[in-house]
XYZ file of C-alpha atoms in Angstrom:
412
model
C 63.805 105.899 -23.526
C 65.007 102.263 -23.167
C 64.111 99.187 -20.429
C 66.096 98.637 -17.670
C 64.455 95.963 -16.232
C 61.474 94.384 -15.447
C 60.697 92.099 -12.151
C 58.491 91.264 -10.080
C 57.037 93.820 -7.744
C 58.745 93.204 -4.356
C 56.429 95.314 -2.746
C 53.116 95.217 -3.063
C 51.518 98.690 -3.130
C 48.428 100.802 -0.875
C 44.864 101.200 -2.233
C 46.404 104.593 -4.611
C 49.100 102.341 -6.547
C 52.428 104.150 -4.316
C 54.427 102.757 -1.286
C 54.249 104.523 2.320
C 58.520 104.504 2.157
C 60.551 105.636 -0.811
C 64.263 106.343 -0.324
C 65.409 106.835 -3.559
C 68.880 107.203 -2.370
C 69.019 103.624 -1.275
C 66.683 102.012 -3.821
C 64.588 101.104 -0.629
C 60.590 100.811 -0.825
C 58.025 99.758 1.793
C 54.339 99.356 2.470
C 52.727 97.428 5.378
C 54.969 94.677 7.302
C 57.228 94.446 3.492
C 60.472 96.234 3.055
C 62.949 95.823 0.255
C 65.886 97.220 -1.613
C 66.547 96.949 -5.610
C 69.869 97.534 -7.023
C 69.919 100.047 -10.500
C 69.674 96.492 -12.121
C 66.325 95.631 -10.258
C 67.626 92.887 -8.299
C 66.122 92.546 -4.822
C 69.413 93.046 -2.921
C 67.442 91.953 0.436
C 63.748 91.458 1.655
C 62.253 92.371 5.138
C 59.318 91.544 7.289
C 58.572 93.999 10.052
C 56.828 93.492 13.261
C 53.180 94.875 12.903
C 53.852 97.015 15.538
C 56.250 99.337 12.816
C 54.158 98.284 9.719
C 54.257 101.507 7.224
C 51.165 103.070 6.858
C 51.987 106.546 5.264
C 51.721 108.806 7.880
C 54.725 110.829 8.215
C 55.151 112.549 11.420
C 53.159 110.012 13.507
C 53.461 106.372 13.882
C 53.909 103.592 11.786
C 55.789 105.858 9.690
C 60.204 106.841 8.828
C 61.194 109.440 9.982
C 64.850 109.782 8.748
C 67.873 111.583 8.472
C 68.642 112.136 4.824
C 71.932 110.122 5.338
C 72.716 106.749 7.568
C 69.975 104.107 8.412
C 66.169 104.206 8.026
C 64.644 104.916 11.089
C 61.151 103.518 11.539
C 58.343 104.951 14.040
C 55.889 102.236 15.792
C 53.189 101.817 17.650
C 52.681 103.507 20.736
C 51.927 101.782 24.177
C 48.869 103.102 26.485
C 50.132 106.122 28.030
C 54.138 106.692 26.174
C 55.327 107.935 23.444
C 55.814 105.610 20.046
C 58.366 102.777 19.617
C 61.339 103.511 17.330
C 63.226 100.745 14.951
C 65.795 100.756 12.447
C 66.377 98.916 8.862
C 70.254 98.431 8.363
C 70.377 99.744 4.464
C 73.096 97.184 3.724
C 71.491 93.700 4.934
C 67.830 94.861 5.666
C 67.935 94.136 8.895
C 65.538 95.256 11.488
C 66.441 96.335 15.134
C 63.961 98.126 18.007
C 65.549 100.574 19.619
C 64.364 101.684 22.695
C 62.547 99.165 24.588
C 60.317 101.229 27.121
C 59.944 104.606 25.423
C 58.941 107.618 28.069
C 55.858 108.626 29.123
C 53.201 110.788 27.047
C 51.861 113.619 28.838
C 47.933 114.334 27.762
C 46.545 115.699 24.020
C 47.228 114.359 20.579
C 50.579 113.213 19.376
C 50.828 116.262 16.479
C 54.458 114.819 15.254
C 57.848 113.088 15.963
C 60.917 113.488 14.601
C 64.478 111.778 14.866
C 67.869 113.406 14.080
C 71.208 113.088 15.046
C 73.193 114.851 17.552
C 76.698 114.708 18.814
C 76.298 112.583 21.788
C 73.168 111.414 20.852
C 73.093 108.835 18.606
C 69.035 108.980 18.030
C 67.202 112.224 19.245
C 63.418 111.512 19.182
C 61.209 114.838 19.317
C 58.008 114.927 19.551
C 54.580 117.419 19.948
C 51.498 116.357 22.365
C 48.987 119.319 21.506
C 45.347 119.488 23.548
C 42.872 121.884 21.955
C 44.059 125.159 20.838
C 47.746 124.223 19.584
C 48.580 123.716 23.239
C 51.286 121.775 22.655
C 54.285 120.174 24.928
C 57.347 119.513 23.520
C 59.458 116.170 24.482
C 62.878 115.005 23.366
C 64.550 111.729 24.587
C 67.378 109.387 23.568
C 65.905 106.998 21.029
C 68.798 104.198 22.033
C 67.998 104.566 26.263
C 64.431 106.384 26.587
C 66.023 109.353 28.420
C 64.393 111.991 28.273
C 66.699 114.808 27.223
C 64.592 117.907 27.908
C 60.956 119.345 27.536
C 59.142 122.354 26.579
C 56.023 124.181 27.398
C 54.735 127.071 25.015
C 51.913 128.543 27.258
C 50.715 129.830 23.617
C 49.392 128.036 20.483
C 52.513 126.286 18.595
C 52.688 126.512 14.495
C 55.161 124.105 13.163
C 57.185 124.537 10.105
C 56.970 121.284 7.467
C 60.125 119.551 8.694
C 61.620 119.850 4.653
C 60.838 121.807 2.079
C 57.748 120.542 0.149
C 58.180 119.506 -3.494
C 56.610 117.262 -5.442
C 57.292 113.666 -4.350
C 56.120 109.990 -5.322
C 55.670 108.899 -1.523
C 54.288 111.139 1.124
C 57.199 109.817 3.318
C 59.828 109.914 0.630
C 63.320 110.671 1.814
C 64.154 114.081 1.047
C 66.578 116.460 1.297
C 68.621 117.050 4.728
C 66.093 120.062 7.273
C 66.215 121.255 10.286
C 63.873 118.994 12.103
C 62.137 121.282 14.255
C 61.296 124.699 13.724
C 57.840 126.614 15.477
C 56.742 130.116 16.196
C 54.828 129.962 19.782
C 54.674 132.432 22.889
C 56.116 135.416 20.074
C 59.075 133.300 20.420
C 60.784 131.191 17.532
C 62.339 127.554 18.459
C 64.527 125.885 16.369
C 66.618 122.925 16.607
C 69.048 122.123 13.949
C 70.198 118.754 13.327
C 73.851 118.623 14.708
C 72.408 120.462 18.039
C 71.055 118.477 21.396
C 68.610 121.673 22.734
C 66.864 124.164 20.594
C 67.337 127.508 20.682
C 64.556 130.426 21.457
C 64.375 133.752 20.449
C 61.517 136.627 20.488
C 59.996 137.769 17.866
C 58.195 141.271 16.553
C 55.106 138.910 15.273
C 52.867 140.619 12.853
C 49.521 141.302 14.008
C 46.636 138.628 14.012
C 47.045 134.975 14.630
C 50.037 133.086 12.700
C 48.828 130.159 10.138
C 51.895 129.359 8.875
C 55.516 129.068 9.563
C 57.885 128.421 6.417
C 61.398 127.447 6.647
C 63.772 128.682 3.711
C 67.253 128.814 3.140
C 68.078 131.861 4.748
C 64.462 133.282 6.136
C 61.597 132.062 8.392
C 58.709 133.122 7.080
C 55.070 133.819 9.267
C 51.801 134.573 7.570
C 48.883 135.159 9.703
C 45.254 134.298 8.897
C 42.871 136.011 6.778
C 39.912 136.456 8.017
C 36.387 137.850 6.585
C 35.126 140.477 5.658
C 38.222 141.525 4.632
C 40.404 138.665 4.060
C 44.046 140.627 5.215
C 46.769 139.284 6.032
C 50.351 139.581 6.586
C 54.035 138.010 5.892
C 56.472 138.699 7.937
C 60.280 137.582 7.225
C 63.314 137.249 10.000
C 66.754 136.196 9.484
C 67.336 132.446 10.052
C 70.706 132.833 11.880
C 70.324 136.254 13.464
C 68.714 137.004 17.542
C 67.320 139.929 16.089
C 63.217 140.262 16.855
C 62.328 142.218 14.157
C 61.692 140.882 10.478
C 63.754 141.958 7.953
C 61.012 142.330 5.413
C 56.772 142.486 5.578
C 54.153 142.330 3.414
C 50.726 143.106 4.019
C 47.944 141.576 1.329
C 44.616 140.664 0.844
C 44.415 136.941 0.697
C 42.555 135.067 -2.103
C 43.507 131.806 -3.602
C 41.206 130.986 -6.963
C 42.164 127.502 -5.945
C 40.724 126.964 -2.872
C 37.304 126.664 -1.200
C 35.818 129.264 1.157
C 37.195 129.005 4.910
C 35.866 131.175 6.665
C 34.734 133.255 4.024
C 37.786 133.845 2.476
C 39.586 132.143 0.041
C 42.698 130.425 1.549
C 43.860 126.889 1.844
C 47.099 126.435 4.111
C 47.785 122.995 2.427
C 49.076 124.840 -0.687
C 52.404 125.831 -0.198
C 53.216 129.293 -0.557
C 56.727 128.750 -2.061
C 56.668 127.747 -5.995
C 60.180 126.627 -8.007
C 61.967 129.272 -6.402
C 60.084 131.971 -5.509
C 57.693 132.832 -2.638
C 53.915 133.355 -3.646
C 51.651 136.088 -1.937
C 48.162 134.941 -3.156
C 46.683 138.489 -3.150
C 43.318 139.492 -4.798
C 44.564 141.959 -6.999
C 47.128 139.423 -8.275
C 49.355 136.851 -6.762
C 52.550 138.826 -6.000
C 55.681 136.388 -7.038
C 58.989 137.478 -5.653
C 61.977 136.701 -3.342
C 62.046 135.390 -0.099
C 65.515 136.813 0.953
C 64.859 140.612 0.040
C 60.454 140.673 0.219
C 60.782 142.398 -3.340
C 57.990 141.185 -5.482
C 58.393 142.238 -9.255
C 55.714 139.895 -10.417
C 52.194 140.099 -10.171
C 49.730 137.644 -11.749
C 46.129 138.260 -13.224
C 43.087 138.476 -10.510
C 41.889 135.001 -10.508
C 45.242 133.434 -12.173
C 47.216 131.301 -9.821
C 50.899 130.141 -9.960
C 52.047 126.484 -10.623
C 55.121 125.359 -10.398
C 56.676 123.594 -13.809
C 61.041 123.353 -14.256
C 62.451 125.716 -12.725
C 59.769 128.252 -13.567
C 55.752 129.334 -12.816
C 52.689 128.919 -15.172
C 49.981 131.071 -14.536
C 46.467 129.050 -14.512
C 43.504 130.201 -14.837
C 39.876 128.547 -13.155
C 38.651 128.148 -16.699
C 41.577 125.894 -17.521
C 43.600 127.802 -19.669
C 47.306 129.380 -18.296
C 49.959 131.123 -19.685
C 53.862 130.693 -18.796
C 55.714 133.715 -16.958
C 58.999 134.952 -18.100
C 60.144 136.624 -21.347
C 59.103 135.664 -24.927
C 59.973 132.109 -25.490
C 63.092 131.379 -27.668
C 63.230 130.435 -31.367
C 62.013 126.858 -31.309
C 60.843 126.400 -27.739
C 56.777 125.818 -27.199
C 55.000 126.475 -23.974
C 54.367 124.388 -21.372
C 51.852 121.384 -23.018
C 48.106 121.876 -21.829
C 48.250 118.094 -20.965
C 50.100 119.381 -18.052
C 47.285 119.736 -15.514
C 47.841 121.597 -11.868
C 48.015 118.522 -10.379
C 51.112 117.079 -12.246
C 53.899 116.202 -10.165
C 56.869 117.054 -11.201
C 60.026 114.087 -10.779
C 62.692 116.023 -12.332
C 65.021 115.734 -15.383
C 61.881 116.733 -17.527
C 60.090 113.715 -16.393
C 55.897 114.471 -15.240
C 53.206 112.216 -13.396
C 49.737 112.988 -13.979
C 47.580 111.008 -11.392
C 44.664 109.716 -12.839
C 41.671 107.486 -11.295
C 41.911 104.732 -9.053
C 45.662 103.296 -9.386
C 46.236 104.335 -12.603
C 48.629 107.395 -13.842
C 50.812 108.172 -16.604
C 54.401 109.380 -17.107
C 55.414 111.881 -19.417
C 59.033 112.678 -20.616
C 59.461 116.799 -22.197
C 62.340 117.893 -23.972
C 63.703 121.300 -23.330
C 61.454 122.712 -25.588
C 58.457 121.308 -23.291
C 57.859 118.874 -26.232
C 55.988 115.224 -25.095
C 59.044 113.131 -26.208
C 57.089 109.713 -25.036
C 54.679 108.934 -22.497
C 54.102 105.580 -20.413
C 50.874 104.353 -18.671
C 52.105 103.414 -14.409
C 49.653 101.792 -12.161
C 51.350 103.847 -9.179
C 53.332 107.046 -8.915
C 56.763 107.051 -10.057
C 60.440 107.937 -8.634
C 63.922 108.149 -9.515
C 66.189 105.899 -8.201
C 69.773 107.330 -7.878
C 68.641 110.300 -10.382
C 68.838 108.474 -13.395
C 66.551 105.514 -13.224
C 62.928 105.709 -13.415
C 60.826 102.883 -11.283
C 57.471 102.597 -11.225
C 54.869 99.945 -10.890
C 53.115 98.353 -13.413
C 50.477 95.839 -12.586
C 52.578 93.002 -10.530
C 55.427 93.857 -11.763
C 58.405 97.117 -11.329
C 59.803 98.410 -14.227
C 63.079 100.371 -14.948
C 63.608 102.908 -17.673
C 66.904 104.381 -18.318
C 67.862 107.414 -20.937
C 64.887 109.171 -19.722
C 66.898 112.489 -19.177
C-alpha cells in the first residue's frame, strides 16, 4: 500500500459519509447542487454547481438522481413539475458542464412515479422511460425523447408489473454508482415479458407459461430471466421459473419448486423471505430453501450445492461462505490449498466487497474501515475511511477521510 494523494474533499458528503453519484469510470463524484471530477493524481479537473432543481439526492430510479448509460455523458434526473414527468440534464464529462435537456417534459398520467430510465437508441439520442403505478402494481408505461419531449410510445399492463433491477446488483460504494452496461427495462406483467434493450426504440412482448402464485421477483441474467413467486404461510412454497432471454418461446427452460426460508430475514407474512436480498451470489443463483439453500446455475437449474438448515450464503471473491445466525460460517468449495486460510471472521455479512481483494466494513455513524486480503484471505493492512470507498479506474482506491480525499495505489 502506498499514498497517492491527498486533497481536499471536493465534495462534501450525505449524513452516511458516501456521495449520491460515483462514476468511477470518469473519476466523477456528486452530492447535493456539487459535482466534480479528480484525475488518478487527485487534481480537481473541473467543479460544478447544479440547479436545485437536479441536486443529487441518492435516489436512483426517481428524481434528483443519474440515470446513465455506462458509456457517454452523465445524465441527470430533476425535479418534476405539477402534473409531468421529471426534468432531465446532462454533465459534459470533459468540461463539467451542465445542460437541461428537455424544456417541457410530457405529461404524467395518475399513481406514483415507480422509476425512470434513459438509454440510447438509434434515432434517439435520449430515450426517457418511465413507470406511473396506482395501487396494486398498476402501472403505465411512458417513453419520450429526452432532447424534444415526444412521446415515443406507451404501455398499459392491465395486470400488476414486477420490474427487474435495471443492472445486476453487486456490492457498490454509491447506491447510484455507474455500473456495468443492462438492459434498461425488463418486467413480467399480463403473463407477458417486456423488454427493451438498449440499442432498441420499442420493447418487445412475449407470453409466458408463469408459474403458479403471484410473481415477487423478476431477475435479469446473462442468458435467463428468472421469476420467483411469493411464499406464503402456512407453507411458505414457492417457485423459480427460468426462460431463455433471446428465445419467443413461453415455456421456461428450467423450474424449481422450494420451500422458502431465509435465516436472514424477518417474518413477512409468516414466512421467512426478504426480496431486498438478492437471490444471485458471486456467480451462482441461490434458492433459500428450508432444508438448505440450494446453490447452483442459472443457465441449466442444476443445483449441486445445498447448505445447512439455518446457514445462509454470502458472497466473498469469486466464491460463497456459508453463515450461520450464531455468527460463525464456513467457506464452500474443496479443502483449502497448502498455505491458504479461510475467509477472516472480521469479515462480517455486511462487508462490501470493492474488488482486487479490497473489503469495506460499514461501521457507525460515518465511520468504516478498509481492509486489503491477500490471496490467501490474509489482512495485509487495514485503513480507518469516514465514508465508503471506490476504485477509480480499477487501480486507485478513493475514499474520504475527514475533509479531505485520499488516494492509495498498490492496493492490488
Amino acid at each position: 500500500m502506498e499514498e497517492a494523494f491527498r486533497v481536499p474533499l471536493p465534495v462534501p458528503t450525505d449524513g452516511t459519509g458516501g456521495w449520491s453519484l460515483v462514476d468511477r469510470r470518469l473519476g466523477v463524484v456528486g452530492q447535493g447542487t456539487a459535482v466534480a471530477r479528480i484525475d488518478e493524481k487527485g487534481k480537481v479537473l473541473w467543479r460544478t454547481t447544479l440547479p436545485a432543481a437536479f441536486a443529487l439526492t441518492g435516489r436512483p430510479g426517481g428524481p434528483h438522481a443519474t440515470s446513465a448509460p455506462p458509456y457517454g455523458t452523465l445524465t441527470l434526473v430533476g425535479a418534476a413539475e405539477h402534473g409531468r414527468f421529471p426534468s432531465l440534464g446532462t454533465i459534459d464529462p470533459a468540461t463539467g458542464v451542465f445542460t437541461r435537456l428537455t424544456v417541457r417534459p410530457p405529461r404524467r398520467p395518475a399513481g406514483t412515479l415507480r422509476l425512470i430510465r434513459v438509454t440510447s437508441s438509434p434515432g434517439t439520442r435520449y430515450q426517457v422511460i418511465a413507470a406511473t403505478c396506482l395501487p396494486g402494481d398498476l402501472c403505465t408505461l411512458t417513453s419520450w425523447d429526452g432532447l424534444t419531449g415526444k412521446v415515443l410510445w406507451t404501455r398499459h399492463p392491465h395486470g400488476p408489473a414486477v420490474f427487474a433491477e435495471p443492472c445486476s446488483r453487486s456490492s457498490s460504494s454509491s447506491p447510484s454508482e455507474v455500473n456495468e452496461s443492462c438492459d434498461p427495462l425488463v418486467l413480467v406483467a399480463d403473463g407477458r415479458l417486456v423488454m427493451l434493450r438498449g440499442d432498441e426504440e420499442k420493447p418487445l412482448s412475449r407470453p409466458l407459461r408463469l408459474p403458479p402464485g403471484d410473481i415477487g421477483q423478476v431477475i435479469r441474467t446473462l442468458y435467463r430471466v428468472i421469476v420467483t413467486t411469493v411464499p406464503h404461510a402456512p407453507d411458505c412454497r414457492a417457485r423459480a421459473a427460468a426462460y431463455d432471454a433471446d428465445s419467443p418461446a413461453a415455456a421456461p427452460v428450467w423450474q424449481r419448486t422450494f420451500t422458502w426460508n431465509q435465516p436472514q430475514a424477518p417474518l413477512r407474512d409468516g414466512c421467512r423471505y426478504d426480496p431486498s436480498i438478492p437471490l444471485i451470489q458471486s456467480s451462482d443463483l441461490v434458492l433459500p430453501d428450508a432444508a438448505g439453500a440450494l446453490i447452483g446455475d442459472d443457465y441449466h437449474g442444476t443445483f449441486p450445492r445445498r447448505l445447512d438448515p439455518g446457514e445462509y450464503p454470502v458472497a466473498h471473491r469469486n466464491g460463497i461462505v456459508a453463515h450461520r445466525p450464531d455468527g460463525t460460517y464456513r467457506t464452500l468449495g474443496p479443502a483449502f490449498p497448502e498455505g491458504a486460510r479461510p475467509r477472516p471472521r472480521k469479515l462480517t455479512p455486511d462487508a462490501q466487497s470493492l474488488r482486487n481483494g479490497l473489503w469495506y466494513l460499514p461501521g457507525t455513524g460515518r465511520h468504516g474501515e478498509i481492509l486489503a486480503l491477500d490471496s490467501d484471505n490474509t489482512i495485509t493492512w487495514h485503513l480507518p475511511s469516514s465514508g465508503p470507498p471506490f476504485l477509480l479506474t480499477g487501480d486507485r482506491l478513493v475514499y474520504p477521510e475527514g475533509g479531505e480525499l485520499v488516494g492509495v495505489r498498490s492496493v492490488g
